[in-house]
């Protein structure tokens, strides 16, 4: 089996995160750009896992390395799981998160703490050189705050409050966020699966 991982993203922050976590596998981790792959992928799955697999398969068709892709988003229970798989597209891709966050706070107007429960979800799919597909998933539970707080992170972080830490995920330092986050958990779970697969190949 070829020993290269291509991560199907154009997002530099995600690349840093995956490199940090996959580092001790001892396999080079390349971005799509570094692997010389450029493509627009239609994410038309019905779940985070399907979208991750669609992305990984699309890139795998161009390179046959180990290809990893993720799909993530915010599920708010009071809004029946919205924005969910549409988190990036909620109110339009080009709408600022300040406006998206204000809209979600507004839609929860008058809703008490115990009904403001939400989670970030991350699904990861890996397509192996022989076509096998692996899946992992990570979540982090929180509640939707009443105002934006914090400057770190991105997206919905300023309104995602962690009661046990007394702050939003936008107030966590990046290392702590990676330890706790949906993406960190899903990436570490995927790493464990890859270690097993790679050991099987080497034996
Ligand atoms: P994608 O996984 O790149 O398709 O994007 C998922 C979208 O979900 C992002 O654009 C954010 O809006 C949101 N999201 C996913 N993870 C996080 C996070 O850790 N903090 C804040 N927002 C997130």
mmCIF file with all atom_site columns, C-alpha atoms and ligand atoms in Angstrom:
data_model
loop_
_atom_site.group_PDB
_atom_site.id
_atom_site.type_symbol
_atom_site.label_atom_id
_atom_site.label_alt_id
_atom_site.label_comp_id
_atom_site.label_asym_id
_atom_site.label_entity_id
_atom_site.label_seq_id
_atom_site.pdbx_PDB_ins_code
_atom_site.Cartn_x
_atom_site.Cartn_y
_atom_site.Cartn_z
_atom_site.occupancy
_atom_site.B_iso_or_equiv
_atom_site.pdbx_formal_charge
_atom_site.auth_seq_id
_atom_site.auth_comp_id
_atom_site.auth_asym_id
_atom_site.auth_atom_id
_atom_site.pdbx_PDB_model_num
ATOM   1   C CA  . UNK A 1 1   ? 0.000   0.000  0.000  1.00 0.00 ? 1   UNK A CA  1
ATOM   2   C CA  . UNK A 1 2   ? 1.258   3.464  -0.900 1.00 0.00 ? 2   UNK A CA  1
ATOM   3   C CA  . UNK A 1 3   ? 2.127   5.548  2.144  1.00 0.00 ? 3   UNK A CA  1
ATOM   4   C CA  . UNK A 1 4   ? 0.757   9.013  1.551  1.00 0.00 ? 4   UNK A CA  1
ATOM   5   C CA  . UNK A 1 5   ? -2.301  10.713 2.936  1.00 0.00 ? 5   UNK A CA  1
ATOM   6   C CA  . UNK A 1 6   ? -4.124  13.359 0.935  1.00 0.00 ? 6   UNK A CA  1
ATOM   7   C CA  . UNK A 1 7   ? -6.606  15.448 2.902  1.00 0.00 ? 7   UNK A CA  1
ATOM   8   C CA  . UNK A 1 8   ? -9.456  16.656 0.710  1.00 0.00 ? 8   UNK A CA  1
ATOM   9   C CA  . UNK A 1 9   ? -9.664  20.249 1.862  1.00 0.00 ? 9   UNK A CA  1
ATOM   10  C CA  . UNK A 1 10  ? -8.549  23.670 0.807  1.00 0.00 ? 10  UNK A CA  1
ATOM   11  C CA  . UNK A 1 11  ? -8.798  24.945 4.373  1.00 0.00 ? 11  UNK A CA  1
ATOM   12  C CA  . UNK A 1 12  ? -5.385  25.798 5.898  1.00 0.00 ? 12  UNK A CA  1
ATOM   13  C CA  . UNK A 1 13  ? -6.700  25.560 9.478  1.00 0.00 ? 13  UNK A CA  1
ATOM   14  C CA  . UNK A 1 14  ? -7.944  22.020 8.910  1.00 0.00 ? 14  UNK A CA  1
ATOM   15  C CA  . UNK A 1 15  ? -4.588  21.078 7.331  1.00 0.00 ? 15  UNK A CA  1
ATOM   16  C CA  . UNK A 1 16  ? -2.720  22.280 10.426 1.00 0.00 ? 16  UNK A CA  1
ATOM   17  C CA  . UNK A 1 17  ? -5.057  20.282 12.648 1.00 0.00 ? 17  UNK A CA  1
ATOM   18  C CA  . UNK A 1 18  ? -4.775  17.049 10.686 1.00 0.00 ? 18  UNK A CA  1
ATOM   19  C CA  . UNK A 1 19  ? -0.966  17.374 10.457 1.00 0.00 ? 19  UNK A CA  1
ATOM   20  C CA  . UNK A 1 20  ? -0.703  17.838 14.221 1.00 0.00 ? 20  UNK A CA  1
ATOM   21  C CA  . UNK A 1 21  ? -2.836  14.769 14.901 1.00 0.00 ? 21  UNK A CA  1
ATOM   22  C CA  . UNK A 1 22  ? -1.564  12.436 12.147 1.00 0.00 ? 22  UNK A CA  1
ATOM   23  C CA  . UNK A 1 23  ? 2.084   13.436 12.615 1.00 0.00 ? 23  UNK A CA  1
ATOM   24  C CA  . UNK A 1 24  ? 3.121   10.343 14.583 1.00 0.00 ? 24  UNK A CA  1
ATOM   25  C CA  . UNK A 1 25  ? 1.813   7.997  11.864 1.00 0.00 ? 25  UNK A CA  1
ATOM   26  C CA  . UNK A 1 26  ? 5.075   8.835  10.080 1.00 0.00 ? 26  UNK A CA  1
ATOM   27  C CA  . UNK A 1 27  ? 3.308   9.229  6.709  1.00 0.00 ? 27  UNK A CA  1
ATOM   28  C CA  . UNK A 1 28  ? 3.388   12.463 4.713  1.00 0.00 ? 28  UNK A CA  1
ATOM   29  C CA  . UNK A 1 29  ? 0.070   14.336 4.811  1.00 0.00 ? 29  UNK A CA  1
ATOM   30  C CA  . UNK A 1 30  ? -0.584  16.456 1.717  1.00 0.00 ? 30  UNK A CA  1
ATOM   31  C CA  . UNK A 1 31  ? -3.278  18.981 0.951  1.00 0.00 ? 31  UNK A CA  1
ATOM   32  C CA  . UNK A 1 32  ? -5.170  18.582 -2.330 1.00 0.00 ? 32  UNK A CA  1
ATOM   33  C CA  . UNK A 1 33  ? -3.140  21.458 -3.716 1.00 0.00 ? 33  UNK A CA  1
ATOM   34  C CA  . UNK A 1 34  ? 0.157   19.835 -2.704 1.00 0.00 ? 34  UNK A CA  1
ATOM   35  C CA  . UNK A 1 35  ? -1.017  16.636 -4.411 1.00 0.00 ? 35  UNK A CA  1
ATOM   36  C CA  . UNK A 1 36  ? -1.728  18.683 -7.558 1.00 0.00 ? 36  UNK A CA  1
ATOM   37  C CA  . UNK A 1 37  ? -5.477  18.105 -7.396 1.00 0.00 ? 37  UNK A CA  1
ATOM   38  C CA  . UNK A 1 38  ? -7.994  20.824 -8.004 1.00 0.00 ? 38  UNK A CA  1
ATOM   39  C CA  . UNK A 1 39  ? -11.706 20.076 -8.247 1.00 0.00 ? 39  UNK A CA  1
ATOM   40  C CA  . UNK A 1 40  ? -15.104 21.336 -7.192 1.00 0.00 ? 40  UNK A CA  1
ATOM   41  C CA  . UNK A 1 41  ? -17.058 18.639 -5.434 1.00 0.00 ? 41  UNK A CA  1
ATOM   42  C CA  . UNK A 1 42  ? -20.844 18.693 -5.197 1.00 0.00 ? 42  UNK A CA  1
ATOM   43  C CA  . UNK A 1 43  ? -21.692 17.850 -1.571 1.00 0.00 ? 43  UNK A CA  1
ATOM   44  C CA  . UNK A 1 44  ? -25.138 16.409 -2.169 1.00 0.00 ? 44  UNK A CA  1
ATOM   45  C CA  . UNK A 1 45  ? -25.199 13.752 0.556  1.00 0.00 ? 45  UNK A CA  1
ATOM   46  C CA  . UNK A 1 46  ? -27.940 13.527 3.184  1.00 0.00 ? 46  UNK A CA  1
ATOM   47  C CA  . UNK A 1 47  ? -25.620 13.208 6.184  1.00 0.00 ? 47  UNK A CA  1
ATOM   48  C CA  . UNK A 1 48  ? -22.214 14.399 7.346  1.00 0.00 ? 48  UNK A CA  1
ATOM   49  C CA  . UNK A 1 49  ? -20.849 10.887 6.746  1.00 0.00 ? 49  UNK A CA  1
ATOM   50  C CA  . UNK A 1 50  ? -22.195 10.734 3.177  1.00 0.00 ? 50  UNK A CA  1
ATOM   51  C CA  . UNK A 1 51  ? -20.730 14.134 2.340  1.00 0.00 ? 51  UNK A CA  1
ATOM   52  C CA  . UNK A 1 52  ? -17.343 13.172 3.762  1.00 0.00 ? 52  UNK A CA  1
ATOM   53  C CA  . UNK A 1 53  ? -17.361 9.972  1.696  1.00 0.00 ? 53  UNK A CA  1
ATOM   54  C CA  . UNK A 1 54  ? -18.412 11.828 -1.470 1.00 0.00 ? 54  UNK A CA  1
ATOM   55  C CA  . UNK A 1 55  ? -15.448 14.209 -1.060 1.00 0.00 ? 55  UNK A CA  1
ATOM   56  C CA  . UNK A 1 56  ? -12.964 11.436 -0.257 1.00 0.00 ? 56  UNK A CA  1
ATOM   57  C CA  . UNK A 1 57  ? -14.090 9.266  -3.195 1.00 0.00 ? 57  UNK A CA  1
ATOM   58  C CA  . UNK A 1 58  ? -13.948 12.205 -5.623 1.00 0.00 ? 58  UNK A CA  1
ATOM   59  C CA  . UNK A 1 59  ? -10.344 13.001 -4.704 1.00 0.00 ? 59  UNK A CA  1
ATOM   60  C CA  . UNK A 1 60  ? -9.419  9.313  -4.565 1.00 0.00 ? 60  UNK A CA  1
ATOM   61  C CA  . UNK A 1 61  ? -10.503 8.965  -8.205 1.00 0.00 ? 61  UNK A CA  1
ATOM   62  C CA  . UNK A 1 62  ? -7.676  11.391 -9.038 1.00 0.00 ? 62  UNK A CA  1
ATOM   63  C CA  . UNK A 1 63  ? -4.794  9.956  -7.008 1.00 0.00 ? 63  UNK A CA  1
ATOM   64  C CA  . UNK A 1 64  ? -5.267  6.516  -5.359 1.00 0.00 ? 64  UNK A CA  1
ATOM   65  C CA  . UNK A 1 65  ? -3.446  7.536  -2.187 1.00 0.00 ? 65  UNK A CA  1
ATOM   66  C CA  . UNK A 1 66  ? -5.090  7.253  1.226  1.00 0.00 ? 66  UNK A CA  1
ATOM   67  C CA  . UNK A 1 67  ? -7.608  10.083 0.908  1.00 0.00 ? 67  UNK A CA  1
ATOM   68  C CA  . UNK A 1 68  ? -9.259  11.598 3.956  1.00 0.00 ? 68  UNK A CA  1
ATOM   69  C CA  . UNK A 1 69  ? -12.146 14.071 3.917  1.00 0.00 ? 69  UNK A CA  1
ATOM   70  C CA  . UNK A 1 70  ? -14.288 15.587 6.628  1.00 0.00 ? 70  UNK A CA  1
ATOM   71  C CA  . UNK A 1 71  ? -17.686 17.183 6.846  1.00 0.00 ? 71  UNK A CA  1
ATOM   72  C CA  . UNK A 1 72  ? -18.855 19.061 9.884  1.00 0.00 ? 72  UNK A CA  1
ATOM   73  C CA  . UNK A 1 73  ? -21.483 21.380 11.227 1.00 0.00 ? 73  UNK A CA  1
ATOM   74  C CA  . UNK A 1 74  ? -23.663 22.566 14.058 1.00 0.00 ? 74  UNK A CA  1
ATOM   75  C CA  . UNK A 1 75  ? -26.864 20.787 15.130 1.00 0.00 ? 75  UNK A CA  1
ATOM   76  C CA  . UNK A 1 76  ? -29.280 22.765 17.314 1.00 0.00 ? 76  UNK A CA  1
ATOM   77  C CA  . UNK A 1 77  ? -31.895 20.559 18.979 1.00 0.00 ? 77  UNK A CA  1
ATOM   78  C CA  . UNK A 1 78  ? -34.584 23.262 19.297 1.00 0.00 ? 78  UNK A CA  1
ATOM   79  C CA  . UNK A 1 79  ? -34.303 23.853 15.518 1.00 0.00 ? 79  UNK A CA  1
ATOM   80  C CA  . UNK A 1 80  ? -34.641 20.134 14.735 1.00 0.00 ? 80  UNK A CA  1
ATOM   81  C CA  . UNK A 1 81  ? -30.935 19.788 14.003 1.00 0.00 ? 81  UNK A CA  1
ATOM   82  C CA  . UNK A 1 82  ? -30.537 22.931 11.875 1.00 0.00 ? 82  UNK A CA  1
ATOM   83  C CA  . UNK A 1 83  ? -28.301 24.175 10.361 1.00 0.00 ? 83  UNK A CA  1
ATOM   84  C CA  . UNK A 1 84  ? -26.774 20.646 10.291 1.00 0.00 ? 84  UNK A CA  1
ATOM   85  C CA  . UNK A 1 85  ? -25.233 19.611 6.981  1.00 0.00 ? 85  UNK A CA  1
ATOM   86  C CA  . UNK A 1 86  ? -26.129 23.078 5.671  1.00 0.00 ? 86  UNK A CA  1
ATOM   87  C CA  . UNK A 1 87  ? -23.983 24.863 8.300  1.00 0.00 ? 87  UNK A CA  1
ATOM   88  C CA  . UNK A 1 88  ? -21.595 26.414 5.774  1.00 0.00 ? 88  UNK A CA  1
ATOM   89  C CA  . UNK A 1 89  ? -24.470 27.269 3.400  1.00 0.00 ? 89  UNK A CA  1
ATOM   90  C CA  . UNK A 1 90  ? -26.882 28.609 6.071  1.00 0.00 ? 90  UNK A CA  1
ATOM   91  C CA  . UNK A 1 91  ? -28.184 32.013 4.867  1.00 0.00 ? 91  UNK A CA  1
ATOM   92  C CA  . UNK A 1 92  ? -25.720 31.766 1.953  1.00 0.00 ? 92  UNK A CA  1
ATOM   93  C CA  . UNK A 1 93  ? -21.996 30.904 1.808  1.00 0.00 ? 93  UNK A CA  1
ATOM   94  C CA  . UNK A 1 94  ? -21.037 34.575 1.589  1.00 0.00 ? 94  UNK A CA  1
ATOM   95  C CA  . UNK A 1 95  ? -23.079 35.760 4.567  1.00 0.00 ? 95  UNK A CA  1
ATOM   96  C CA  . UNK A 1 96  ? -20.853 36.706 7.501  1.00 0.00 ? 96  UNK A CA  1
ATOM   97  C CA  . UNK A 1 97  ? -20.885 34.505 10.599 1.00 0.00 ? 97  UNK A CA  1
ATOM   98  C CA  . UNK A 1 98  ? -21.752 37.562 12.630 1.00 0.00 ? 98  UNK A CA  1
ATOM   99  C CA  . UNK A 1 99  ? -25.068 37.669 10.763 1.00 0.00 ? 99  UNK A CA  1
ATOM   100 C CA  . UNK A 1 100 ? -25.567 33.873 10.836 1.00 0.00 ? 100 UNK A CA  1
ATOM   101 C CA  . UNK A 1 101 ? -24.909 33.796 14.579 1.00 0.00 ? 101 UNK A CA  1
ATOM   102 C CA  . UNK A 1 102 ? -27.293 36.704 15.200 1.00 0.00 ? 102 UNK A CA  1
ATOM   103 C CA  . UNK A 1 103 ? -29.982 34.876 13.218 1.00 0.00 ? 103 UNK A CA  1
ATOM   104 C CA  . UNK A 1 104 ? -29.622 31.696 15.301 1.00 0.00 ? 104 UNK A CA  1
ATOM   105 C CA  . UNK A 1 105 ? -29.702 33.652 18.570 1.00 0.00 ? 105 UNK A CA  1
ATOM   106 C CA  . UNK A 1 106 ? -32.844 35.414 17.329 1.00 0.00 ? 106 UNK A CA  1
ATOM   107 C CA  . UNK A 1 107 ? -34.505 32.100 16.438 1.00 0.00 ? 107 UNK A CA  1
ATOM   108 C CA  . UNK A 1 108 ? -33.861 30.917 19.999 1.00 0.00 ? 108 UNK A CA  1
ATOM   109 C CA  . UNK A 1 109 ? -35.293 34.072 21.516 1.00 0.00 ? 109 UNK A CA  1
ATOM   110 C CA  . UNK A 1 110 ? -37.025 33.216 24.807 1.00 0.00 ? 110 UNK A CA  1
ATOM   111 C CA  . UNK A 1 111 ? -35.804 29.594 24.765 1.00 0.00 ? 111 UNK A CA  1
ATOM   112 C CA  . UNK A 1 112 ? -34.428 28.607 28.199 1.00 0.00 ? 112 UNK A CA  1
ATOM   113 C CA  . UNK A 1 113 ? -30.916 27.164 28.732 1.00 0.00 ? 113 UNK A CA  1
ATOM   114 C CA  . UNK A 1 114 ? -32.093 23.566 29.051 1.00 0.00 ? 114 UNK A CA  1
ATOM   115 C CA  . UNK A 1 115 ? -33.652 23.702 25.569 1.00 0.00 ? 115 UNK A CA  1
ATOM   116 C CA  . UNK A 1 116 ? -30.688 25.439 23.890 1.00 0.00 ? 116 UNK A CA  1
ATOM   117 C CA  . UNK A 1 117 ? -28.675 22.219 23.582 1.00 0.00 ? 117 UNK A CA  1
ATOM   118 C CA  . UNK A 1 118 ? -26.519 21.794 20.481 1.00 0.00 ? 118 UNK A CA  1
ATOM   119 C CA  . UNK A 1 119 ? -23.490 19.945 19.206 1.00 0.00 ? 119 UNK A CA  1
ATOM   120 C CA  . UNK A 1 120 ? -20.742 20.280 16.686 1.00 0.00 ? 120 UNK A CA  1
ATOM   121 C CA  . UNK A 1 121 ? -20.461 17.095 14.623 1.00 0.00 ? 121 UNK A CA  1
ATOM   122 C CA  . UNK A 1 122 ? -17.560 15.976 12.459 1.00 0.00 ? 122 UNK A CA  1
ATOM   123 C CA  . UNK A 1 123 ? -17.639 12.946 10.181 1.00 0.00 ? 123 UNK A CA  1
ATOM   124 C CA  . UNK A 1 124 ? -14.463 11.702 8.548  1.00 0.00 ? 124 UNK A CA  1
ATOM   125 C CA  . UNK A 1 125 ? -14.174 9.264  5.677  1.00 0.00 ? 125 UNK A CA  1
ATOM   126 C CA  . UNK A 1 126 ? -10.981 7.674  4.424  1.00 0.00 ? 126 UNK A CA  1
ATOM   127 C CA  . UNK A 1 127 ? -10.715 5.866  1.111  1.00 0.00 ? 127 UNK A CA  1
ATOM   128 C CA  . UNK A 1 128 ? -7.778  3.464  1.032  1.00 0.00 ? 128 UNK A CA  1
ATOM   129 C CA  . UNK A 1 129 ? -5.731  2.781  -2.106 1.00 0.00 ? 129 UNK A CA  1
ATOM   130 C CA  . UNK A 1 130 ? -7.602  -0.534 -2.557 1.00 0.00 ? 130 UNK A CA  1
ATOM   131 C CA  . UNK A 1 131 ? -10.973 1.277  -2.423 1.00 0.00 ? 131 UNK A CA  1
ATOM   132 C CA  . UNK A 1 132 ? -11.969 0.287  1.119  1.00 0.00 ? 132 UNK A CA  1
ATOM   133 C CA  . UNK A 1 133 ? -13.765 3.060  3.019  1.00 0.00 ? 133 UNK A CA  1
ATOM   134 C CA  . UNK A 1 134 ? -13.358 3.842  6.732  1.00 0.00 ? 134 UNK A CA  1
ATOM   135 C CA  . UNK A 1 135 ? -15.589 6.181  8.753  1.00 0.00 ? 135 UNK A CA  1
ATOM   136 C CA  . UNK A 1 136 ? -15.212 7.975  12.071 1.00 0.00 ? 136 UNK A CA  1
ATOM   137 C CA  . UNK A 1 137 ? -17.281 10.569 13.900 1.00 0.00 ? 137 UNK A CA  1
ATOM   138 C CA  . UNK A 1 138 ? -16.721 13.002 16.761 1.00 0.00 ? 138 UNK A CA  1
ATOM   139 C CA  . UNK A 1 139 ? -19.050 15.369 18.617 1.00 0.00 ? 139 UNK A CA  1
ATOM   140 C CA  . UNK A 1 140 ? -18.834 18.066 21.260 1.00 0.00 ? 140 UNK A CA  1
ATOM   141 C CA  . UNK A 1 141 ? -21.947 19.043 23.246 1.00 0.00 ? 141 UNK A CA  1
ATOM   142 C CA  . UNK A 1 142 ? -22.789 22.600 24.285 1.00 0.00 ? 142 UNK A CA  1
ATOM   143 C CA  . UNK A 1 143 ? -25.563 25.162 24.406 1.00 0.00 ? 143 UNK A CA  1
ATOM   144 C CA  . UNK A 1 144 ? -26.291 28.157 22.184 1.00 0.00 ? 144 UNK A CA  1
ATOM   145 C CA  . UNK A 1 145 ? -25.371 31.373 23.994 1.00 0.00 ? 145 UNK A CA  1
ATOM   146 C CA  . UNK A 1 146 ? -27.240 34.680 24.116 1.00 0.00 ? 146 UNK A CA  1
ATOM   147 C CA  . UNK A 1 147 ? -24.497 36.766 22.479 1.00 0.00 ? 147 UNK A CA  1
ATOM   148 C CA  . UNK A 1 148 ? -21.208 36.231 20.636 1.00 0.00 ? 148 UNK A CA  1
ATOM   149 C CA  . UNK A 1 149 ? -18.186 35.751 22.880 1.00 0.00 ? 149 UNK A CA  1
ATOM   150 C CA  . UNK A 1 150 ? -14.513 35.163 22.056 1.00 0.00 ? 150 UNK A CA  1
ATOM   151 C CA  . UNK A 1 151 ? -12.146 35.891 19.204 1.00 0.00 ? 151 UNK A CA  1
ATOM   152 C CA  . UNK A 1 152 ? -10.553 32.488 18.568 1.00 0.00 ? 152 UNK A CA  1
ATOM   153 C CA  . UNK A 1 153 ? -11.899 29.791 16.304 1.00 0.00 ? 153 UNK A CA  1
ATOM   154 C CA  . UNK A 1 154 ? -14.242 30.488 13.417 1.00 0.00 ? 154 UNK A CA  1
ATOM   155 C CA  . UNK A 1 155 ? -17.811 30.069 12.236 1.00 0.00 ? 155 UNK A CA  1
ATOM   156 C CA  . UNK A 1 156 ? -20.301 29.354 14.999 1.00 0.00 ? 156 UNK A CA  1
ATOM   157 C CA  . UNK A 1 157 ? -17.651 29.175 17.764 1.00 0.00 ? 157 UNK A CA  1
ATOM   158 C CA  . UNK A 1 158 ? -18.614 32.530 19.384 1.00 0.00 ? 158 UNK A CA  1
ATOM   159 C CA  . UNK A 1 159 ? -22.157 31.290 20.192 1.00 0.00 ? 159 UNK A CA  1
ATOM   160 C CA  . UNK A 1 160 ? -21.230 27.717 21.173 1.00 0.00 ? 160 UNK A CA  1
ATOM   161 C CA  . UNK A 1 161 ? -21.059 27.762 24.962 1.00 0.00 ? 161 UNK A CA  1
ATOM   162 C CA  . UNK A 1 162 ? -19.509 24.945 27.007 1.00 0.00 ? 162 UNK A CA  1
ATOM   163 C CA  . UNK A 1 163 ? -21.176 25.039 30.451 1.00 0.00 ? 163 UNK A CA  1
ATOM   164 C CA  . UNK A 1 164 ? -18.464 22.911 32.108 1.00 0.00 ? 164 UNK A CA  1
ATOM   165 C CA  . UNK A 1 165 ? -15.722 25.280 30.906 1.00 0.00 ? 165 UNK A CA  1
ATOM   166 C CA  . UNK A 1 166 ? -17.734 28.488 31.420 1.00 0.00 ? 166 UNK A CA  1
ATOM   167 C CA  . UNK A 1 167 ? -16.784 29.817 27.981 1.00 0.00 ? 167 UNK A CA  1
ATOM   168 C CA  . UNK A 1 168 ? -17.495 29.463 24.281 1.00 0.00 ? 168 UNK A CA  1
ATOM   169 C CA  . UNK A 1 169 ? -15.292 27.461 21.932 1.00 0.00 ? 169 UNK A CA  1
ATOM   170 C CA  . UNK A 1 170 ? -14.160 30.844 20.560 1.00 0.00 ? 170 UNK A CA  1
ATOM   171 C CA  . UNK A 1 171 ? -12.653 31.556 23.993 1.00 0.00 ? 171 UNK A CA  1
ATOM   172 C CA  . UNK A 1 172 ? -10.579 28.363 24.120 1.00 0.00 ? 172 UNK A CA  1
ATOM   173 C CA  . UNK A 1 173 ? -6.934  28.374 23.057 1.00 0.00 ? 173 UNK A CA  1
ATOM   174 C CA  . UNK A 1 174 ? -6.401  26.362 19.827 1.00 0.00 ? 174 UNK A CA  1
ATOM   175 C CA  . UNK A 1 175 ? -4.635  23.442 21.553 1.00 0.00 ? 175 UNK A CA  1
ATOM   176 C CA  . UNK A 1 176 ? -7.479  22.968 24.053 1.00 0.00 ? 176 UNK A CA  1
ATOM   177 C CA  . UNK A 1 177 ? -10.071 23.293 21.290 1.00 0.00 ? 177 UNK A CA  1
ATOM   178 C CA  . UNK A 1 178 ? -8.336  20.544 19.279 1.00 0.00 ? 178 UNK A CA  1
ATOM   179 C CA  . UNK A 1 179 ? -8.337  18.301 22.326 1.00 0.00 ? 179 UNK A CA  1
ATOM   180 C CA  . UNK A 1 180 ? -12.062 18.757 22.939 1.00 0.00 ? 180 UNK A CA  1
ATOM   181 C CA  . UNK A 1 181 ? -13.411 19.359 19.471 1.00 0.00 ? 181 UNK A CA  1
ATOM   182 C CA  . UNK A 1 182 ? -15.560 17.184 17.266 1.00 0.00 ? 182 UNK A CA  1
ATOM   183 C CA  . UNK A 1 183 ? -12.878 17.291 14.550 1.00 0.00 ? 183 UNK A CA  1
ATOM   184 C CA  . UNK A 1 184 ? -10.039 16.406 16.927 1.00 0.00 ? 184 UNK A CA  1
ATOM   185 C CA  . UNK A 1 185 ? -12.014 13.437 18.255 1.00 0.00 ? 185 UNK A CA  1
ATOM   186 C CA  . UNK A 1 186 ? -12.987 12.213 14.785 1.00 0.00 ? 186 UNK A CA  1
ATOM   187 C CA  . UNK A 1 187 ? -9.410  12.602 13.487 1.00 0.00 ? 187 UNK A CA  1
ATOM   188 C CA  . UNK A 1 188 ? -7.933  10.683 16.430 1.00 0.00 ? 188 UNK A CA  1
ATOM   189 C CA  . UNK A 1 189 ? -10.530 7.902  15.951 1.00 0.00 ? 189 UNK A CA  1
ATOM   190 C CA  . UNK A 1 190 ? -9.597  7.743  12.259 1.00 0.00 ? 190 UNK A CA  1
ATOM   191 C CA  . UNK A 1 191 ? -5.909  7.619  13.141 1.00 0.00 ? 191 UNK A CA  1
ATOM   192 C CA  . UNK A 1 192 ? -6.539  4.545  15.331 1.00 0.00 ? 192 UNK A CA  1
ATOM   193 C CA  . UNK A 1 193 ? -8.279  2.781  12.429 1.00 0.00 ? 193 UNK A CA  1
ATOM   194 C CA  . UNK A 1 194 ? -5.469  3.689  10.036 1.00 0.00 ? 194 UNK A CA  1
ATOM   195 C CA  . UNK A 1 195 ? -2.844  2.372  12.456 1.00 0.00 ? 195 UNK A CA  1
ATOM   196 C CA  . UNK A 1 196 ? -4.639  -0.999 12.488 1.00 0.00 ? 196 UNK A CA  1
ATOM   197 C CA  . UNK A 1 197 ? -4.966  -1.074 8.698  1.00 0.00 ? 197 UNK A CA  1
ATOM   198 C CA  . UNK A 1 198 ? -1.328  -0.103 8.126  1.00 0.00 ? 198 UNK A CA  1
ATOM   199 C CA  . UNK A 1 199 ? -0.101  -2.701 10.643 1.00 0.00 ? 199 UNK A CA  1
ATOM   200 C CA  . UNK A 1 200 ? -2.111  -5.356 8.757  1.00 0.00 ? 200 UNK A CA  1
ATOM   201 C CA  . UNK A 1 201 ? -0.353  -4.372 5.550  1.00 0.00 ? 201 UNK A CA  1
ATOM   202 C CA  . UNK A 1 202 ? 3.133   -4.437 7.070  1.00 0.00 ? 202 UNK A CA  1
ATOM   203 C CA  . UNK A 1 203 ? 2.784   -7.816 8.799  1.00 0.00 ? 203 UNK A CA  1
HETATM 204 P P1  . LIG B 2 .   ? -17.315 22.041 6.250  1.00 0.00 ? 1   LIG B P1  1
HETATM 205 O O1  . LIG B 2 .   ? -17.121 20.895 7.180  1.00 0.00 ? 1   LIG B O1  1
HETATM 206 O O2  . LIG B 2 .   ? -16.022 22.627 5.808  1.00 0.00 ? 1   LIG B O2  1
HETATM 207 O O3  . LIG B 2 .   ? -18.272 21.710 5.143  1.00 0.00 ? 1   LIG B O3  1
HETATM 208 O O4  . LIG B 2 .   ? -17.987 23.249 7.025  1.00 0.00 ? 1   LIG B O4  1
HETATM 209 C C1  . LIG B 2 .   ? -18.839 23.083 8.086  1.00 0.00 ? 1   LIG B C1  1
HETATM 210 C C2  . LIG B 2 .   ? -19.343 24.378 8.645  1.00 0.00 ? 1   LIG B C2  1
HETATM 211 O O5  . LIG B 2 .   ? -19.790 24.065 9.966  1.00 0.00 ? 1   LIG B O5  1
HETATM 212 C C3  . LIG B 2 .   ? -18.310 25.473 8.828  1.00 0.00 ? 1   LIG B C3  1
HETATM 213 O O6  . LIG B 2 .   ? -18.298 26.353 7.772  1.00 0.00 ? 1   LIG B O6  1
HETATM 214 C C4  . LIG B 2 .   ? -18.824 26.173 10.094 1.00 0.00 ? 1   LIG B C4  1
HETATM 215 O O7  . LIG B 2 .   ? -19.884 27.016 9.773  1.00 0.00 ? 1   LIG B O7  1
HETATM 216 C C5  . LIG B 2 .   ? -19.402 25.034 10.883 1.00 0.00 ? 1   LIG B C5  1
HETATM 217 N N1  . LIG B 2 .   ? -18.391 24.472 11.795 1.00 0.00 ? 1   LIG B N1  1
HETATM 218 C C6  . LIG B 2 .   ? -17.806 23.255 11.706 1.00 0.00 ? 1   LIG B C6  1
HETATM 219 N N2  . LIG B 2 .   ? -16.907 23.083 12.695 1.00 0.00 ? 1   LIG B N2  1
HETATM 220 C C7  . LIG B 2 .   ? -16.920 24.220 13.416 1.00 0.00 ? 1   LIG B C7  1
HETATM 221 C C8  . LIG B 2 .   ? -16.178 24.659 14.557 1.00 0.00 ? 1   LIG B C8  1
HETATM 222 O O8  . LIG B 2 .   ? -15.309 23.974 15.110 1.00 0.00 ? 1   LIG B O8  1
HETATM 223 N N3  . LIG B 2 .   ? -16.469 25.896 14.989 1.00 0.00 ? 1   LIG B N3  1
HETATM 224 C C9  . LIG B 2 .   ? -17.388 26.692 14.411 1.00 0.00 ? 1   LIG B C9  1
HETATM 225 N N4  . LIG B 2 .   ? -18.093 26.346 13.349 1.00 0.00 ? 1   LIG B N4  1
HETATM 226 C C10 . LIG B 2 .   ? -17.873 25.107 12.847 1.00 0.00 ? 1   LIG B C10 1
#
